CSV table of C-alpha atoms in Angstrom, one decimal:
chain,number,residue,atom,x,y,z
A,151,UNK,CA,16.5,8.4,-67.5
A,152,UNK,CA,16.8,4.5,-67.5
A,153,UNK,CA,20.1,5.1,-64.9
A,154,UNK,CA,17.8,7.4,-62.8
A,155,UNK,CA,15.2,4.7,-62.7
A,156,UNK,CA,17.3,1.7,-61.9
A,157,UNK,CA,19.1,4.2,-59.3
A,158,UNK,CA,16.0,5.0,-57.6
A,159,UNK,CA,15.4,1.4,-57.6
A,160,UNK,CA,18.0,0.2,-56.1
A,161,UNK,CA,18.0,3.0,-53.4
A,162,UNK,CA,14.4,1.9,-52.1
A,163,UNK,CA,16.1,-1.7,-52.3
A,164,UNK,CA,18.6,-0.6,-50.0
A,165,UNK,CA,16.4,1.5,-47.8
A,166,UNK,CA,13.8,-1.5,-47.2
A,167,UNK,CA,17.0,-3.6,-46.4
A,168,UNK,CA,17.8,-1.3,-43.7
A,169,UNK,CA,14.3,0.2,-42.7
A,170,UNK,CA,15.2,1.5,-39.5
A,171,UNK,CA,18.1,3.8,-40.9
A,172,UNK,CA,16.1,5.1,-44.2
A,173,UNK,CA,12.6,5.6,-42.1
A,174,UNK,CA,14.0,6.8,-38.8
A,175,UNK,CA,12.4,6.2,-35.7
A,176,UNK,CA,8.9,5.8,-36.0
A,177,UNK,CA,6.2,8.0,-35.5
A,178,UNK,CA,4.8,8.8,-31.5
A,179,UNK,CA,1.3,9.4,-32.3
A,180,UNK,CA,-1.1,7.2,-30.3
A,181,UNK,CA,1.9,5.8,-28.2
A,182,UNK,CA,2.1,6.2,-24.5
A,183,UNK,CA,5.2,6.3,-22.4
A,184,UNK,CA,5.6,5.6,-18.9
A,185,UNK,CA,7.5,6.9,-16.5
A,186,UNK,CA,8.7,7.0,-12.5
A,187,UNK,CA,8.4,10.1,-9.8
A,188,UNK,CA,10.1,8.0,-7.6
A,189,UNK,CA,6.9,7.1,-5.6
A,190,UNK,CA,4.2,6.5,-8.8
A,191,UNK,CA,3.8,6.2,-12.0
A,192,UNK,CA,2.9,9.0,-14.6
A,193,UNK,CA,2.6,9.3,-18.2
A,194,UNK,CA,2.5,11.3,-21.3
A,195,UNK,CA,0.7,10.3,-24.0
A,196,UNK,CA,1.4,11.4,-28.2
A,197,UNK,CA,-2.4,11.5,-29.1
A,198,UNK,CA,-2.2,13.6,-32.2
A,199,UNK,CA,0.9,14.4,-34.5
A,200,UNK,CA,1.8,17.3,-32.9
A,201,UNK,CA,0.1,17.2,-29.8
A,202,UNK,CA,-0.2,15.1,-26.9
A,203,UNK,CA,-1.3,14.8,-22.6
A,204,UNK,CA,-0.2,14.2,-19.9
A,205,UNK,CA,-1.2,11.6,-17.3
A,206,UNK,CA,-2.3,14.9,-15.1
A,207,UNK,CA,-4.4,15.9,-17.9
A,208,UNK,CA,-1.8,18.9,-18.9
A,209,UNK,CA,-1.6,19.5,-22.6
A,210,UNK,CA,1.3,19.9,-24.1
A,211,UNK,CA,3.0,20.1,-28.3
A,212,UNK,CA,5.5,18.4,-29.4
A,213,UNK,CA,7.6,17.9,-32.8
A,214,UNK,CA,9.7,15.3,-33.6
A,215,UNK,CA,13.0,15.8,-35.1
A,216,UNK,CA,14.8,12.4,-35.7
A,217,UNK,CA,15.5,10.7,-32.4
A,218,UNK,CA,15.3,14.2,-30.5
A,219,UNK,CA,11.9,14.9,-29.8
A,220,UNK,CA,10.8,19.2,-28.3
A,221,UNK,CA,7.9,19.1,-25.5
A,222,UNK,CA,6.5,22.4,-25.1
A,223,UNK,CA,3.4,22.8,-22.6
A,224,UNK,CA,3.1,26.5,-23.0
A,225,UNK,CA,5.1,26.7,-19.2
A,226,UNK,CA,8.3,25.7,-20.3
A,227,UNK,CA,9.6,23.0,-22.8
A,228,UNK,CA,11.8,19.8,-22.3
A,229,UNK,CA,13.7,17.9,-24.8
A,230,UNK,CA,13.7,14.3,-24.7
A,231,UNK,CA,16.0,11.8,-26.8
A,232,UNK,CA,14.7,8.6,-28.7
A,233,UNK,CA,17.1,5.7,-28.2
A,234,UNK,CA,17.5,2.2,-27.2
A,235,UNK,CA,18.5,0.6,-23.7
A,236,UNK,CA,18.5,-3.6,-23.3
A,237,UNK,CA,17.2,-3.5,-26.3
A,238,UNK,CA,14.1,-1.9,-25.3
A,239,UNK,CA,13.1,1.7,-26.8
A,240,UNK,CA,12.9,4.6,-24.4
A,241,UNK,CA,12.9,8.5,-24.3
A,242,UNK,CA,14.9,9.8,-21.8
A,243,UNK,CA,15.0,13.7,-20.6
A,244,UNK,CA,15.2,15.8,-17.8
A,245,UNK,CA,16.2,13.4,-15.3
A,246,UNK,CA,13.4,10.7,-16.3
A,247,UNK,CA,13.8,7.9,-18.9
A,248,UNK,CA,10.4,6.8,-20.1
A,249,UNK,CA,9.2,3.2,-21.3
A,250,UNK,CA,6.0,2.3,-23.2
A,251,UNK,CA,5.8,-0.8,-21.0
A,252,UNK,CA,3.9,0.7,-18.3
A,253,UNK,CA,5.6,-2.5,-15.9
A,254,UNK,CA,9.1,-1.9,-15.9
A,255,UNK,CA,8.9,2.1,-13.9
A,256,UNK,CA,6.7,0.6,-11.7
A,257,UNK,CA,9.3,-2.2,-11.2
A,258,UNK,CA,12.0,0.2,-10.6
A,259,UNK,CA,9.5,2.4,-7.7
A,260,UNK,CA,9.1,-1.8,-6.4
A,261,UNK,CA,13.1,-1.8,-6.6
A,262,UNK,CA,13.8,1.5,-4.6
A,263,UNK,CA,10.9,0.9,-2.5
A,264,UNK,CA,12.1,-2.5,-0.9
A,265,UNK,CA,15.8,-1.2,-0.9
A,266,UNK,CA,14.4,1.5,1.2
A,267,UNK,CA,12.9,-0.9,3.6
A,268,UNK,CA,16.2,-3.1,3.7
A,269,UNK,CA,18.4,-0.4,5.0
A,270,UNK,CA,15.1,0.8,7.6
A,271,UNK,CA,15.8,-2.7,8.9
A,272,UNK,CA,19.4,-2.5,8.7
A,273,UNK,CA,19.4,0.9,10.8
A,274,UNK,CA,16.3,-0.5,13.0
A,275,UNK,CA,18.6,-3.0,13.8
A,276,UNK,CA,21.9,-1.0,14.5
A,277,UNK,CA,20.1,0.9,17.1
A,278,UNK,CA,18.3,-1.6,18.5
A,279,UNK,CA,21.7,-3.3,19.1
A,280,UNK,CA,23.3,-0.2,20.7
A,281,UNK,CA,20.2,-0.5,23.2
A,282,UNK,CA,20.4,-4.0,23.9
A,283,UNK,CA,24.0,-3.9,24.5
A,284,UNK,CA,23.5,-0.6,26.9
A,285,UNK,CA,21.0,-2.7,28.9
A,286,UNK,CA,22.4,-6.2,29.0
A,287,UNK,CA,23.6,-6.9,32.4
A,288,UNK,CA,22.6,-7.1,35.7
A,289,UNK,CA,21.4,-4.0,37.8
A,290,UNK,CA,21.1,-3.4,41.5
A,291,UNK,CA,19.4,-1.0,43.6
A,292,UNK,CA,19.7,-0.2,47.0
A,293,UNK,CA,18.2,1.4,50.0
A,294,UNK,CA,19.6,1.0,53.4
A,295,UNK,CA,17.8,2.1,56.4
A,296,UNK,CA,20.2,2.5,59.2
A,297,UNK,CA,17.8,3.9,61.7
A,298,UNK,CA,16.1,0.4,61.8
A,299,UNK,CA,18.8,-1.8,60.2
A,300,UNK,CA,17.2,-3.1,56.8
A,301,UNK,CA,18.4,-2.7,53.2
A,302,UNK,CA,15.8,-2.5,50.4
A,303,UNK,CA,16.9,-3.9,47.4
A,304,UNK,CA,16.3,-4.4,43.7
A,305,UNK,CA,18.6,-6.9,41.4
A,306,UNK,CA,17.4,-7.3,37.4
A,307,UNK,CA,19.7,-8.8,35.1
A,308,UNK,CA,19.1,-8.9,31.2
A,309,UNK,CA,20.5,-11.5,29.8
A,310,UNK,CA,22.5,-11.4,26.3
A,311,UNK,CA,19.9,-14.7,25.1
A,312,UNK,CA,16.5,-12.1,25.6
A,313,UNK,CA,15.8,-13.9,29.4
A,314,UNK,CA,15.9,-12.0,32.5
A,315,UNK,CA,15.5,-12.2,36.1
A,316,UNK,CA,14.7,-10.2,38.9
A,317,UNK,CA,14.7,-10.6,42.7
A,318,UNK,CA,13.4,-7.7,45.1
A,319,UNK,CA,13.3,-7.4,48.9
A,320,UNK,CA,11.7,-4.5,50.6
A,321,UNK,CA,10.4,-3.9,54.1
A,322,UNK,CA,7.2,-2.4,55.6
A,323,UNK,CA,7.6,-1.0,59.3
A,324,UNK,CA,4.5,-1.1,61.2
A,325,UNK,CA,4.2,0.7,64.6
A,326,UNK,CA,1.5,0.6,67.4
A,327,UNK,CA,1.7,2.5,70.4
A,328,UNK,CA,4.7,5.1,71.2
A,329,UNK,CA,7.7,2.5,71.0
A,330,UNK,CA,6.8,-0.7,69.5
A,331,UNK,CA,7.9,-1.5,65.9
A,332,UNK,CA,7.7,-4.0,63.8
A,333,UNK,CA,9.5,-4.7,60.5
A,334,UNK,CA,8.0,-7.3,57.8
A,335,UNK,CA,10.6,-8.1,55.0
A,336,UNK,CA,9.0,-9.1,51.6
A,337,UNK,CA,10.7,-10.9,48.8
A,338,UNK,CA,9.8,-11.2,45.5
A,339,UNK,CA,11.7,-13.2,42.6
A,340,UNK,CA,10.3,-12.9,39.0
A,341,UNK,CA,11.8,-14.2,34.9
A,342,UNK,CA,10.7,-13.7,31.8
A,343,UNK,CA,11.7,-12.2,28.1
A,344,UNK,CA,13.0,-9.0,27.0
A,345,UNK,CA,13.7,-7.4,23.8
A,346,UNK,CA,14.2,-3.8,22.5
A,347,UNK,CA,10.9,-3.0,19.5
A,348,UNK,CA,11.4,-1.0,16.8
A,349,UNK,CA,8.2,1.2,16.0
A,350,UNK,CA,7.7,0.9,12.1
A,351,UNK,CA,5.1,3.9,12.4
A,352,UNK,CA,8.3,6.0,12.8
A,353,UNK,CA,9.8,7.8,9.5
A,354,UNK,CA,13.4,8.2,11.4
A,355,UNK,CA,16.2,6.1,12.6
A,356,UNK,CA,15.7,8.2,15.9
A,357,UNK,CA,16.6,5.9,18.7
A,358,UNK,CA,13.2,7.4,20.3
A,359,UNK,CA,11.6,5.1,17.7
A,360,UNK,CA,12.2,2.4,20.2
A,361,UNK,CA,10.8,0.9,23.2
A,362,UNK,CA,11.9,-1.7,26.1
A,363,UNK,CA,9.3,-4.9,26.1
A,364,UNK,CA,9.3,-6.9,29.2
A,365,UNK,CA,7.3,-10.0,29.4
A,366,UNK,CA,6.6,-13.0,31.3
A,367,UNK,CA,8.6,-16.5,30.3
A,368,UNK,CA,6.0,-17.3,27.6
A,369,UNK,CA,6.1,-14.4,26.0
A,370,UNK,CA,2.7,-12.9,27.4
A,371,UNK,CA,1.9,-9.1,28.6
A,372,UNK,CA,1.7,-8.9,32.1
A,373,UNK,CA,-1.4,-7.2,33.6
A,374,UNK,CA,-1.4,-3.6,34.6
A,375,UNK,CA,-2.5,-4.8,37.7
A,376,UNK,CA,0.8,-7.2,38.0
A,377,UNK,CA,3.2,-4.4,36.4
A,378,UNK,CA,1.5,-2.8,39.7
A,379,UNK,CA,2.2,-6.0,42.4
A,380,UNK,CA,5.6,-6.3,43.9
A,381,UNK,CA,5.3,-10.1,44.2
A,382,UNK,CA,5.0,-10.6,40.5
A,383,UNK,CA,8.6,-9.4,40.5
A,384,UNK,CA,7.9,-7.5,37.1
A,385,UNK,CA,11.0,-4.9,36.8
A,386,UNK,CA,8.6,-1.6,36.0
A,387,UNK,CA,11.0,0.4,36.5
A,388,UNK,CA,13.2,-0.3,33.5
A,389,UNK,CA,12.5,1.4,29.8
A,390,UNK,CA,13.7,3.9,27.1
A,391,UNK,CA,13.2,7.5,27.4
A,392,UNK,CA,14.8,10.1,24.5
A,393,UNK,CA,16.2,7.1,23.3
A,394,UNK,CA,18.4,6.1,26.1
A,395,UNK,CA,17.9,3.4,28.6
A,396,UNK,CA,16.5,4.6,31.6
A,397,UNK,CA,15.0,3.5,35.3
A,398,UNK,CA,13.2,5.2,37.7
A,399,UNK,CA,15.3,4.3,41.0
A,400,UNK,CA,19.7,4.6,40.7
A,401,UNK,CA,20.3,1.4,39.4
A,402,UNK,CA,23.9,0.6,39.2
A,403,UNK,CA,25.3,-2.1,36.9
A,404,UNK,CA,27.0,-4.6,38.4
């Protein structure tokens, strides 16, 4: 009786020396355990021994066997498995590991999120370079008029540094009476930035996502009036259609 006694004793020495392996884990009820989608944060929550909810308000039983613990919400169970990772506790189960510190999912949506947006920009940019690279150059168009000896013509360069020029020439033919003509030459010269612009409203990497932007040397709109005026030497008829450069008379590149 006396051996039992000091055995007994010494086994509940030994257990509180090593709490965690005689107690097992301990119990869920009243913790809460966070976890990610992917795009939010949800929860489950151990409110009663055997019971517990979900962040959507689902109900849902549960027992506890060791470190394995049996979820059953009456639509189908799921078994999750107590355990430790960087020294912090977590269940982990069907594809989800859940924390009690509501901070680190939400850290890891953060995570994915701004990796997300890194390779939009990456793949933003790789497109936006084919473009550039497609338009860079200088372009020249045409017209010649052999019946009364002119040549209208269009030259637009875009330059690898984001500048560009343009210098136009076209001719009016006025006539009065049965025979007399008369031919007015116009000349217009005009500089300024360019760059190709990603639209961030777009969910795809589609090269439709993009458009040309032409503006004066300080960076400024021009007018739709002056987009309109030959003199202002504005190249309108440059831009990106279906993703591929475009312009509205046969430019040829130089």
């Amino acid at each position: 009786m006396g051996g039992k006694t000091i055995g007994a004793w010494l086994g509940a020495a030994l257990c509180l020396a090593a709490l965690s392996g005689c107690a097992g884990p301990a119990s869920l009820k009243g913790t809460t355990w966070y976890y990610s989608t992917g795009s939010e944060v949800k929860s489950i929550q151990f409110s009663g021994e055997e019971r517990g909810v979900t962040s959507e308000g689902l109900s849902f039983s549960y027992e506890a066997d060791g470190d394995v613990v049996t979820i059953d919400s009456g639509l189908g169970g799921s078994v999750l498995t107590r355990s430790e990772r960087n020294g912090v506790e977590i269940l982990e189960g069907n594809g989800y590991v859940f924390y009690q510190d509501q901070a680190i999912p939400q850290s890891e949506i953060d995570a994915a999120r701004q990796e997300k947006e890194r390779a939009v920009a990456a793949e933003a940019e790789k497109r936006a370079a084919e473009l550039r690279e497609e338009l860079e150059g200088t372009w020249r168009w045409a017209n010649e008029n052999g019946y009364y000896d002119y040549t209208d013509a269009r030259t637009v360069t875009f330059n690898a540094d984001g500048t560009w020029e343009s210098s136009m020439v076209e001719h009016d033919v006025e006539r009065s009476g049965n025979w007399d003509v008369e031919v007015t030459e116009r000349t217009a010269e005009g500089s300024g930035v360019w760059k190709v612009v990603y639209s961030g409203e777009k969910t795809t990497f589609d090269r439709m996502a993009f458009d040309l932007n032409i503006s004066k040397a300080d960076g400024s709109e021009f007018s739709q009036e002056e987009k309109g005026d030959f003199a202002s030497g504005y190249p309108s008829e440059f831009f990106i259609k279906n993703g591929e450069i475009a312009a509205l008379s046969r430019y040829e590149r130089q």
